[in-house]
mmCIF file of C-alpha atoms in Angstrom:
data_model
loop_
_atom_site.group_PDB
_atom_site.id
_atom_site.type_symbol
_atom_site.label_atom_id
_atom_site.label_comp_id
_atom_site.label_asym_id
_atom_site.label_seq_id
_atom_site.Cartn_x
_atom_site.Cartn_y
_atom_site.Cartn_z
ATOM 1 C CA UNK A 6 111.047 97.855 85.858
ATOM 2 C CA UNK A 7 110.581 102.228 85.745
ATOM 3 C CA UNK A 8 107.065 102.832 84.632
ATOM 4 C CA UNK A 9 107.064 104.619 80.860
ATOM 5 C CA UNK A 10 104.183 107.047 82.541
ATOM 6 C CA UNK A 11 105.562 110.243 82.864
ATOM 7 C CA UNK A 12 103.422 110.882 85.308
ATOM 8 C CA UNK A 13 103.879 108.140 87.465
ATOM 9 C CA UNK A 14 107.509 108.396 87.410
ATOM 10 C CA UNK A 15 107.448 112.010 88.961
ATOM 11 C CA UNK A 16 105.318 110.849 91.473
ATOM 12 C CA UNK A 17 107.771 108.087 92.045
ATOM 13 C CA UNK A 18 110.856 110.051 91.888
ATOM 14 C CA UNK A 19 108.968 112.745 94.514
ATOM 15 C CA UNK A 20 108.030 110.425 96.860
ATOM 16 C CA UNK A 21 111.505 108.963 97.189
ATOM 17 C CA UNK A 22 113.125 112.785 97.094
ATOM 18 C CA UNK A 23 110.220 112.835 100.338
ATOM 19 C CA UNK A 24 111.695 109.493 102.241
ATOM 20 C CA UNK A 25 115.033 110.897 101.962
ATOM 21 C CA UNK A 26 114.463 114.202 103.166
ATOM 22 C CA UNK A 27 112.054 112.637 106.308
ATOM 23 C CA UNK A 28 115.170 109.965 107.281
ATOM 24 C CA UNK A 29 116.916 112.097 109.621
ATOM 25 C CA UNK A 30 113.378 112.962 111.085
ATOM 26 C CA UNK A 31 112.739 109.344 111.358
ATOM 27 C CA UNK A 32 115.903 108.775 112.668
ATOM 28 C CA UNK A 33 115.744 110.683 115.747
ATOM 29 C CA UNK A 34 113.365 107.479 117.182
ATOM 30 C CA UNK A 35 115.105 104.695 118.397
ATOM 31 C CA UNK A 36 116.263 101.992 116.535
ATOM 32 C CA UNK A 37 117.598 102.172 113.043
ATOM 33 C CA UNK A 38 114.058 104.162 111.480
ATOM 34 C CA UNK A 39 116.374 106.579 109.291
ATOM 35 C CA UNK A 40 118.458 103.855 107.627
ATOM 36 C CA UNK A 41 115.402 101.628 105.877
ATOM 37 C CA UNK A 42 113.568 105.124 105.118
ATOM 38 C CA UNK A 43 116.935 106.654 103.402
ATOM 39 C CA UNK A 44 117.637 103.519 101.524
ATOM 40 C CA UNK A 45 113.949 103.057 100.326
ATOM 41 C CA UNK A 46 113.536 106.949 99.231
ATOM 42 C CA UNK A 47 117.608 106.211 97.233
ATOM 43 C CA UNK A 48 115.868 103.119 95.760
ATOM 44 C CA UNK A 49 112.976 105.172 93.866
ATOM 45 C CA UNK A 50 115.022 108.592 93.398
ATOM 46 C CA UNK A 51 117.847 105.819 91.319
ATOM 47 C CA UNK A 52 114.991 103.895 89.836
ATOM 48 C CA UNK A 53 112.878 107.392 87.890
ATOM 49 C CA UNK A 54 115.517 110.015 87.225
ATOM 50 C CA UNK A 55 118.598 109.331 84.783
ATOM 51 C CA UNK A 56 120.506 112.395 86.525
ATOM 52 C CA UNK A 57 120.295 111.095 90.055
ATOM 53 C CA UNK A 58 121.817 106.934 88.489
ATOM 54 C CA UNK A 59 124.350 108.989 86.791
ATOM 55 C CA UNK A 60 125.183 111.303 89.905
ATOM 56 C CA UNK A 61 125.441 108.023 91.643
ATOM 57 C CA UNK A 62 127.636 105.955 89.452
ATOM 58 C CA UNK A 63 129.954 108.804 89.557
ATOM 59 C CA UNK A 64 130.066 108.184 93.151
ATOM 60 C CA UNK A 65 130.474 104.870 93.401
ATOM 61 C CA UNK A 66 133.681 105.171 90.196
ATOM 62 C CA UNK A 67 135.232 107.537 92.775
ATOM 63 C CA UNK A 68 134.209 106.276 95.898
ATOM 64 C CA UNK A 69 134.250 102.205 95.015
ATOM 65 C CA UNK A 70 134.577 101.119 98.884
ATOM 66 C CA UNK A 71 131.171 102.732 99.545
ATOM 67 C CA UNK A 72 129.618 102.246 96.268
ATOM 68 C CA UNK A 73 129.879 98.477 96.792
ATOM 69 C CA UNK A 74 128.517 98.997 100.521
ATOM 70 C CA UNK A 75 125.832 100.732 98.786
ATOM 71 C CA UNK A 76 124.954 98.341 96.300
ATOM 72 C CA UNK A 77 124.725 95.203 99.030
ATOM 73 C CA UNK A 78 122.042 98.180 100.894
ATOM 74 C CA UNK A 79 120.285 98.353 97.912
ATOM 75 C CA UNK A 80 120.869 94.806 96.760
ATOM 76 C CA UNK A 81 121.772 95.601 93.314
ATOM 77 C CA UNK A 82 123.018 92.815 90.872
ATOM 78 C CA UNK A 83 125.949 95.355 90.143
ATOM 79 C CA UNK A 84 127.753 94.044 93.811
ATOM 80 C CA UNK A 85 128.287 90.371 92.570
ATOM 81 C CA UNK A 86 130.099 92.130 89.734
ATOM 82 C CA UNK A 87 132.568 94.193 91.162
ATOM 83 C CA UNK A 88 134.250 90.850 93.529
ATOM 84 C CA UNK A 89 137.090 88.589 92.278
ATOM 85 C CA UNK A 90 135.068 85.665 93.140
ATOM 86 C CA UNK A 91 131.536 86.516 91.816
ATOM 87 C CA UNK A 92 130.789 83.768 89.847
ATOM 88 C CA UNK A 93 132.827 80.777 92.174
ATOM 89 C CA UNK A 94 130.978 78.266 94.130
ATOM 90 C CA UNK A 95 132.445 77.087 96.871
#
């Protein structure tokens, strides 16, 4: 749960504006670096600002192949929603 310190929040929300911008730095080293880093910095920056979750809900409305790709990366409740067969056991 966001933090109601306004403070903290910013500090949040920079740090993960930070990891994203470093990814493709990270990246360059072998392995998968970038990907972790990039998810981790979307994580916070969707977490602390209301402008950046409504930027990416936008996305995802427009976009819903790669929004649900990007809710299983982020392992959001939202991607058992979005499937026919959430709530079936098998």
């Amino acid at each position: 749960m966001p933090s109601s310190n306004p403070a903290w929040r910013l500090t949040l929300l920079g740090t993960g504006i930070v990891l994203m911008v470093v990814s493709p730095v990270v990246g360059i080293i072998p392995g998968p670096g970038g990907i972790p880093v990039f998810v981790a910095g979307l994580a916070l920056t969707l977490r602390n600002s209301r402008r950046a979750k409504r930027i990416f809900v936008r996305a995802k409305r427009r976009w819903p192949k790669l929004g649900r790709i990007a809710d299983i990366g982020l392992r959001r409740k939202g991607r058992l929603r979005s499937r026919p067969d959430a709530g079936k056991a098998d």
